[in-house]
Amino acid sequence: MTPWFFERLGVAGVCVFGNSCTAIVTSVLLLIATAFPATNLSFGFFVFSMYSGFPFTVFSQLTTGPMLDAIAPADKIGFVQGLNNASMNFGMALAPWVFGLLADATSTTAAIITGICFSVAAALANAPLMRHPLMGKQSPKPPAQKRIFKGEDEEIVQKMLSGSYVDPELTLEIAKHRAMNGMPTVVPRVRPYGEEKETLGKLAKDASATFEFRRELADRILAGLASGKDDPENLEFSKEELVQFLNTVSRGDNQDQELIHQATTDLGVWMGD
């Protein structure tokens, strides 16, 4: 359930939601206990409200970890989370005693109202974090075929994704890197015909260059494999690398078939236009 809320409200939003639920549920329980006579019916309402509302009150406690993960340096996450757990445990050990002293000095009702005020204050304090780019509602991540991975040339992959022409040799390097790491291939954007009708000559030239490169690459690999029998150290691809490369590229289990189908449909529309 928590990931569902995180996806729709963001980490800070879930924290504010949990603080608000704590204040509301506690207020309802206090109202039932003080404003209504002690009957079986009021007891039933009290039990129902407590157990139906309690799961929502813990959301604020479940968000501190993800919030700290979002802002902590990568090499300090364990240290920061350790401090977080230590402070929470210290607070959970101290708070009951403090509220007990407050209840003795004033009344149980006053102590409960103080707790409600703390929950409201926490919700107000966390509300501005909902605008933080790392803690607010996150935009859905694009599929892997549309993302740039660590270790890749960002400029080249971005050009591939946008549908721009990229030197086939560079495209091969990206494809090889992804294949060797078990990542899905790049699925470039198919530009509408209207965007390219003025540059069809260049498009045909680029397509011809790509075709020639692929033909030469196939010849180069086959020649390399043949000559590798005598000089295996100079192979551009070892036999094992070639098999892994071909298996990864042709394998469909790491591909978003819906995305590929959409690209194929867009290409069909381009041809029809």
CSV table of C-alpha atoms in Angstrom, one decimal:
chain,number,residue,atom,x,y,z
A,1,MET,CA,0.0,0.0,0.0
A,2,THR,CA,2.8,2.4,0.9
A,3,PRO,CA,4.3,2.4,-2.7
A,4,TRP,CA,0.9,3.2,-4.1
A,5,PHE,CA,0.7,6.3,-1.9
A,6,PHE,CA,4.3,7.3,-2.6
A,7,GLU,CA,3.6,7.2,-6.3
A,8,ARG,CA,0.6,9.4,-6.1
A,9,LEU,CA,1.5,11.8,-3.3
A,10,GLY,CA,5.3,11.8,-3.1
A,11,VAL,CA,7.3,11.0,0.0
A,12,ALA,CA,6.7,14.3,1.7
A,13,GLY,CA,3.0,14.2,0.8
A,14,VAL,CA,2.6,10.8,2.4
A,15,CYS,CA,4.4,12.1,5.5
A,16,VAL,CA,1.9,15.0,5.7
A,17,PHE,CA,-1.0,12.6,5.1
A,18,GLY,CA,0.3,10.3,8.0
A,19,ASN,CA,0.7,13.3,10.4
A,20,SER,CA,-2.8,14.5,9.5
A,21,CYS,CA,-4.3,11.1,10.0
A,22,THR,CA,-2.7,10.8,13.4
A,23,ALA,CA,-4.2,14.1,14.4
A,24,ILE,CA,-7.6,13.2,13.1
A,25,VAL,CA,-7.8,9.7,14.5
A,26,THR,CA,-6.6,10.8,17.9
A,27,SER,CA,-9.1,13.7,17.9
A,28,VAL,CA,-12.0,11.3,17.0
A,29,LEU,CA,-10.9,8.9,19.8
A,30,LEU,CA,-10.7,11.7,22.3
A,31,LEU,CA,-14.2,13.0,21.2
A,32,ILE,CA,-15.8,9.6,21.6
A,33,ALA,CA,-14.2,9.1,25.0
A,34,THR,CA,-15.1,12.5,26.4
A,35,ALA,CA,-18.3,13.6,24.6
A,36,PHE,CA,-20.3,10.4,24.7
A,37,PRO,CA,-21.5,8.3,27.6
A,38,ALA,CA,-19.7,5.0,28.2
A,39,THR,CA,-22.0,2.5,26.5
A,40,ASN,CA,-21.4,-0.6,24.5
A,41,LEU,CA,-22.2,1.4,21.3
A,42,SER,CA,-19.7,4.1,22.1
A,43,PHE,CA,-17.1,1.5,23.0
A,44,GLY,CA,-17.8,-0.2,19.6
A,45,PHE,CA,-17.3,3.1,17.8
A,46,PHE,CA,-14.1,3.7,19.7
A,47,VAL,CA,-12.6,0.3,18.9
A,48,PHE,CA,-13.7,0.6,15.2
A,49,SER,CA,-12.2,4.1,14.9
A,50,MET,CA,-8.9,3.1,16.5
A,51,TYR,CA,-8.2,-0.1,14.5
A,52,SER,CA,-9.5,1.3,11.2
A,53,GLY,CA,-7.5,4.5,11.5
A,54,PHE,CA,-4.3,3.2,13.0
A,55,PRO,CA,-2.8,1.8,9.8
A,56,PHE,CA,-2.9,5.3,8.3
A,57,THR,CA,-1.2,6.9,11.2
A,58,VAL,CA,2.1,4.9,10.6
A,59,PHE,CA,2.6,6.4,7.2
A,60,SER,CA,4.5,9.3,8.7
A,61,GLN,CA,7.0,6.9,10.3
A,62,LEU,CA,7.5,5.0,7.1
A,63,THR,CA,8.5,8.1,5.1
A,64,THR,CA,11.5,9.3,7.1
A,65,GLY,CA,13.8,6.7,5.6
A,66,PRO,CA,13.0,7.5,1.9
A,67,MET,CA,13.1,11.2,2.6
A,68,LEU,CA,16.6,10.9,4.0
A,69,ASP,CA,17.7,8.6,1.2
A,70,ALA,CA,16.7,11.3,-1.3
A,71,ILE,CA,19.0,13.9,0.2
A,72,ALA,CA,21.8,12.0,1.9
A,73,PRO,CA,25.2,11.6,0.1
A,74,ALA,CA,25.5,8.2,-1.5
A,75,ASP,CA,28.5,7.3,0.8
A,76,LYS,CA,26.7,8.5,3.9
A,77,ILE,CA,23.3,6.8,3.6
A,78,GLY,CA,24.0,4.2,6.2
A,79,PHE,CA,25.3,6.8,8.7
A,80,VAL,CA,22.3,9.0,8.2
A,81,GLN,CA,19.8,6.2,8.5
A,82,GLY,CA,21.6,5.0,11.6
A,83,LEU,CA,21.1,8.5,13.2
A,84,ASN,CA,17.5,8.4,12.1
A,85,ASN,CA,16.8,5.1,13.8
A,86,ALA,CA,18.7,6.1,16.9
A,87,SER,CA,16.7,9.4,17.2
A,88,MET,CA,13.4,7.6,16.6
A,89,ASN,CA,14.2,5.0,19.2
A,90,PHE,CA,15.3,7.6,21.7
A,91,GLY,CA,12.1,9.6,21.0
A,92,MET,CA,9.9,6.5,21.4
A,93,ALA,CA,11.5,5.7,24.7
A,94,LEU,CA,11.3,9.3,26.1
A,95,ALA,CA,8.0,10.5,24.8
A,96,PRO,CA,5.7,8.1,26.9
A,97,TRP,CA,7.5,9.2,30.1
A,98,VAL,CA,7.2,12.9,29.3
A,99,PHE,CA,3.6,12.6,28.3
A,100,GLY,CA,3.0,10.6,31.5
A,101,LEU,CA,4.5,13.4,33.5
A,102,LEU,CA,2.3,15.9,31.6
A,103,ALA,CA,-0.8,13.9,32.3
A,104,ASP,CA,0.0,13.8,36.0
A,105,ALA,CA,0.7,17.5,36.1
A,106,THR,CA,-2.4,18.5,34.1
A,107,SER,CA,-4.8,15.8,32.9
A,108,THR,CA,-4.9,12.9,30.4
A,109,THR,CA,-7.0,15.0,28.1
A,110,ALA,CA,-4.5,17.8,28.1
A,111,ALA,CA,-1.7,15.3,27.3
A,112,ILE,CA,-3.7,13.9,24.4
A,113,ILE,CA,-4.4,17.3,23.0
A,114,THR,CA,-0.7,18.2,23.2
A,115,GLY,CA,0.0,15.1,21.1
A,116,ILE,CA,-2.6,16.2,18.6
A,117,CYS,CA,-0.9,19.6,18.4
A,118,PHE,CA,2.4,18.0,17.7
A,119,SER,CA,0.9,16.0,14.8
A,120,VAL,CA,-0.6,19.1,13.3
A,121,ALA,CA,2.7,21.0,13.7
A,122,ALA,CA,4.6,18.1,12.0
A,123,ALA,CA,2.1,18.1,9.1
A,124,LEU,CA,2.6,21.9,8.7
A,125,ALA,CA,6.4,21.6,9.0
A,126,ASN,CA,6.6,18.9,6.3
A,127,ALA,CA,4.1,20.5,3.9
A,128,PRO,CA,6.7,22.7,2.2
A,129,LEU,CA,8.8,19.7,1.4
A,130,MET,CA,6.1,18.6,-1.0
A,131,ARG,CA,7.5,21.1,-3.4
A,132,HIS,CA,11.0,19.7,-3.2
A,133,PRO,CA,11.8,17.9,-6.5
A,134,LEU,CA,13.1,14.8,-4.7
A,135,MET,CA,10.3,14.5,-2.2
A,136,GLY,CA,7.2,15.6,-4.2
A,137,LYS,CA,5.2,13.5,-6.6
A,138,GLN,CA,7.6,11.9,-9.0
A,139,SER,CA,7.1,11.8,-12.7
A,140,PRO,CA,7.0,8.2,-14.0
A,141,LYS,CA,10.3,7.0,-15.2
A,142,PRO,CA,10.5,6.4,-19.0
A,143,PRO,CA,11.0,2.8,-20.0
A,144,ALA,CA,14.6,1.5,-20.1
A,145,GLN,CA,14.7,1.8,-23.9
A,146,LYS,CA,14.2,5.5,-23.6
A,147,ARG,CA,16.7,6.2,-20.8
A,148,ILE,CA,20.4,7.0,-20.6
A,149,PHE,CA,22.4,4.6,-18.4
A,150,LYS,CA,25.5,5.2,-16.4
A,151,GLY,CA,28.6,4.8,-18.5
A,152,GLU,CA,27.0,5.9,-21.8
A,153,ASP,CA,27.7,9.0,-23.8
A,154,GLU,CA,24.8,11.2,-22.8
A,155,GLU,CA,24.9,13.3,-26.0
A,156,ILE,CA,25.0,10.4,-28.3
A,157,VAL,CA,22.2,8.4,-26.7
A,158,GLN,CA,20.1,11.6,-26.5
A,159,LYS,CA,20.5,12.0,-30.2
A,160,MET,CA,19.6,8.4,-30.8
A,161,LEU,CA,16.5,8.8,-28.6
A,162,SER,CA,15.4,11.9,-30.5
A,163,GLY,CA,15.6,10.1,-33.8
A,164,SER,CA,18.6,12.2,-35.1
A,165,TYR,CA,21.2,10.6,-37.2
A,166,VAL,CA,24.2,9.1,-35.3
A,167,ASP,CA,27.3,7.7,-36.8
A,168,PRO,CA,26.7,3.9,-37.1
A,169,GLU,CA,30.1,3.1,-35.4
A,170,LEU,CA,28.9,5.1,-32.3
A,171,THR,CA,25.5,3.4,-32.4
A,172,LEU,CA,27.3,0.0,-32.5
A,173,GLU,CA,29.3,0.9,-29.4
A,174,ILE,CA,26.1,1.8,-27.5
A,175,ALA,CA,24.4,-1.3,-28.6
A,176,LYS,CA,27.4,-3.5,-27.7
A,177,HIS,CA,27.7,-1.9,-24.2
A,178,ARG,CA,24.0,-2.5,-23.6
A,179,ALA,CA,24.1,-6.0,-24.9
A,180,MET,CA,27.1,-7.0,-22.8
A,181,ASN,CA,25.4,-5.6,-19.7
A,182,GLY,CA,22.0,-7.3,-20.4
A,183,MET,CA,20.2,-4.0,-21.0
A,184,PRO,CA,17.5,-3.4,-23.6
A,185,THR,CA,18.5,-1.7,-26.8
A,186,VAL,CA,17.6,2.0,-27.5
A,187,VAL,CA,14.3,2.5,-29.3
A,188,PRO,CA,14.6,5.8,-31.1
A,189,ARG,CA,11.8,8.2,-31.7
A,190,VAL,CA,10.2,7.9,-35.1
A,191,ARG,CA,9.8,11.4,-36.3
A,192,PRO,CA,6.6,12.3,-38.1
A,193,TYR,CA,6.9,12.6,-41.9
A,194,GLY,CA,6.0,16.3,-41.6
A,195,GLU,CA,9.2,16.9,-39.7
A,196,GLU,CA,11.4,15.1,-42.3
A,197,LYS,CA,9.8,15.8,-45.7
A,198,GLU,CA,12.1,18.7,-46.3
A,199,THR,CA,15.2,16.6,-45.7
A,200,LEU,CA,14.4,13.4,-47.5
A,201,GLY,CA,17.7,13.6,-49.5
A,202,LYS,CA,19.8,13.7,-46.3
A,203,LEU,CA,17.7,11.0,-44.8
A,204,ALA,CA,18.3,8.7,-47.8
A,205,LYS,CA,22.0,9.5,-47.6
A,206,ASP,CA,22.2,8.6,-43.9
A,207,ALA,CA,20.2,5.5,-44.4
A,208,SER,CA,22.5,4.4,-47.2
A,209,ALA,CA,25.6,5.0,-45.0
A,210,THR,CA,24.0,3.0,-42.2
A,211,PHE,CA,23.2,0.1,-44.5
A,212,GLU,CA,26.7,0.1,-45.9
A,213,PHE,CA,28.2,0.1,-42.4
A,214,ARG,CA,26.1,-2.9,-41.3
A,215,ARG,CA,27.1,-4.8,-44.4
A,216,GLU,CA,30.7,-4.1,-43.9
A,217,LEU,CA,30.4,-4.9,-40.2
A,218,ALA,CA,28.9,-8.3,-41.0
A,219,ASP,CA,31.8,-9.0,-43.5
A,220,ARG,CA,34.3,-7.8,-40.9
A,221,ILE,CA,32.9,-10.1,-38.1
A,222,LEU,CA,32.8,-13.1,-40.4
A,223,ALA,CA,36.3,-12.4,-41.7
A,224,GLY,CA,37.5,-11.8,-38.2
A,225,LEU,CA,36.1,-15.1,-37.0
A,226,ALA,CA,37.7,-16.9,-39.9
A,227,SER,CA,41.1,-15.4,-39.4
A,228,GLY,CA,40.8,-15.8,-35.6
A,229,LYS,CA,41.5,-19.5,-36.0
A,230,ASP,CA,45.1,-18.4,-36.7
A,231,ASP,CA,45.2,-15.3,-34.6
A,232,PRO,CA,42.5,-15.4,-31.8
A,233,GLU,CA,44.0,-12.4,-30.0
A,234,ASN,CA,43.1,-10.0,-32.7
A,235,LEU,CA,39.4,-10.8,-32.9
A,236,GLU,CA,37.1,-7.7,-32.8
A,237,PHE,CA,34.6,-10.0,-31.1
A,238,SER,CA,35.5,-13.2,-29.5
A,239,LYS,CA,33.1,-16.1,-30.3
A,240,GLU,CA,31.7,-15.9,-26.8
A,241,GLU,CA,31.1,-12.2,-27.0
A,242,LEU,CA,29.4,-12.5,-30.4
A,243,VAL,CA,27.1,-15.2,-29.2
A,244,GLN,CA,26.2,-13.2,-26.1
A,245,PHE,CA,25.7,-10.0,-28.2
A,246,LEU,CA,23.4,-11.7,-30.7
A,247,ASN,CA,21.4,-13.5,-28.0
A,248,THR,CA,20.9,-10.3,-26.0
A,249,VAL,CA,19.9,-8.2,-29.1
A,250,SER,CA,17.5,-10.8,-30.4
A,251,ARG,CA,16.0,-11.8,-27.0
A,252,GLY,CA,12.6,-10.3,-26.4
A,253,ASP,CA,12.2,-10.8,-22.6
A,254,ASN,CA,14.0,-7.5,-21.8
A,255,GLN,CA,12.2,-5.5,-24.4
A,256,ASP,CA,9.1,-3.4,-23.9
A,257,GLN,CA,6.9,-4.9,-26.6
A,258,GLU,CA,4.3,-2.2,-26.4
A,259,LEU,CA,7.0,0.4,-27.0
A,260,ILE,CA,8.4,-1.5,-29.9
A,261,HIS,CA,4.9,-2.0,-31.4
A,262,GLN,CA,4.3,1.8,-31.1
A,263,ALA,CA,7.5,2.6,-32.9
A,264,THR,CA,6.6,0.1,-35.6
A,265,THR,CA,3.2,1.7,-35.9
A,266,ASP,CA,4.7,5.2,-36.1
A,267,LEU,CA,7.1,3.9,-38.9
A,268,GLY,CA,4.1,2.5,-40.8
A,269,VAL,CA,2.3,5.9,-40.5
A,270,TRP,CA,5.4,7.6,-41.8
A,271,MET,CA,5.5,5.3,-44.8
A,272,GLY,CA,1.8,5.9,-45.4
A,273,ASP,CA,2.3,9.7,-45.4
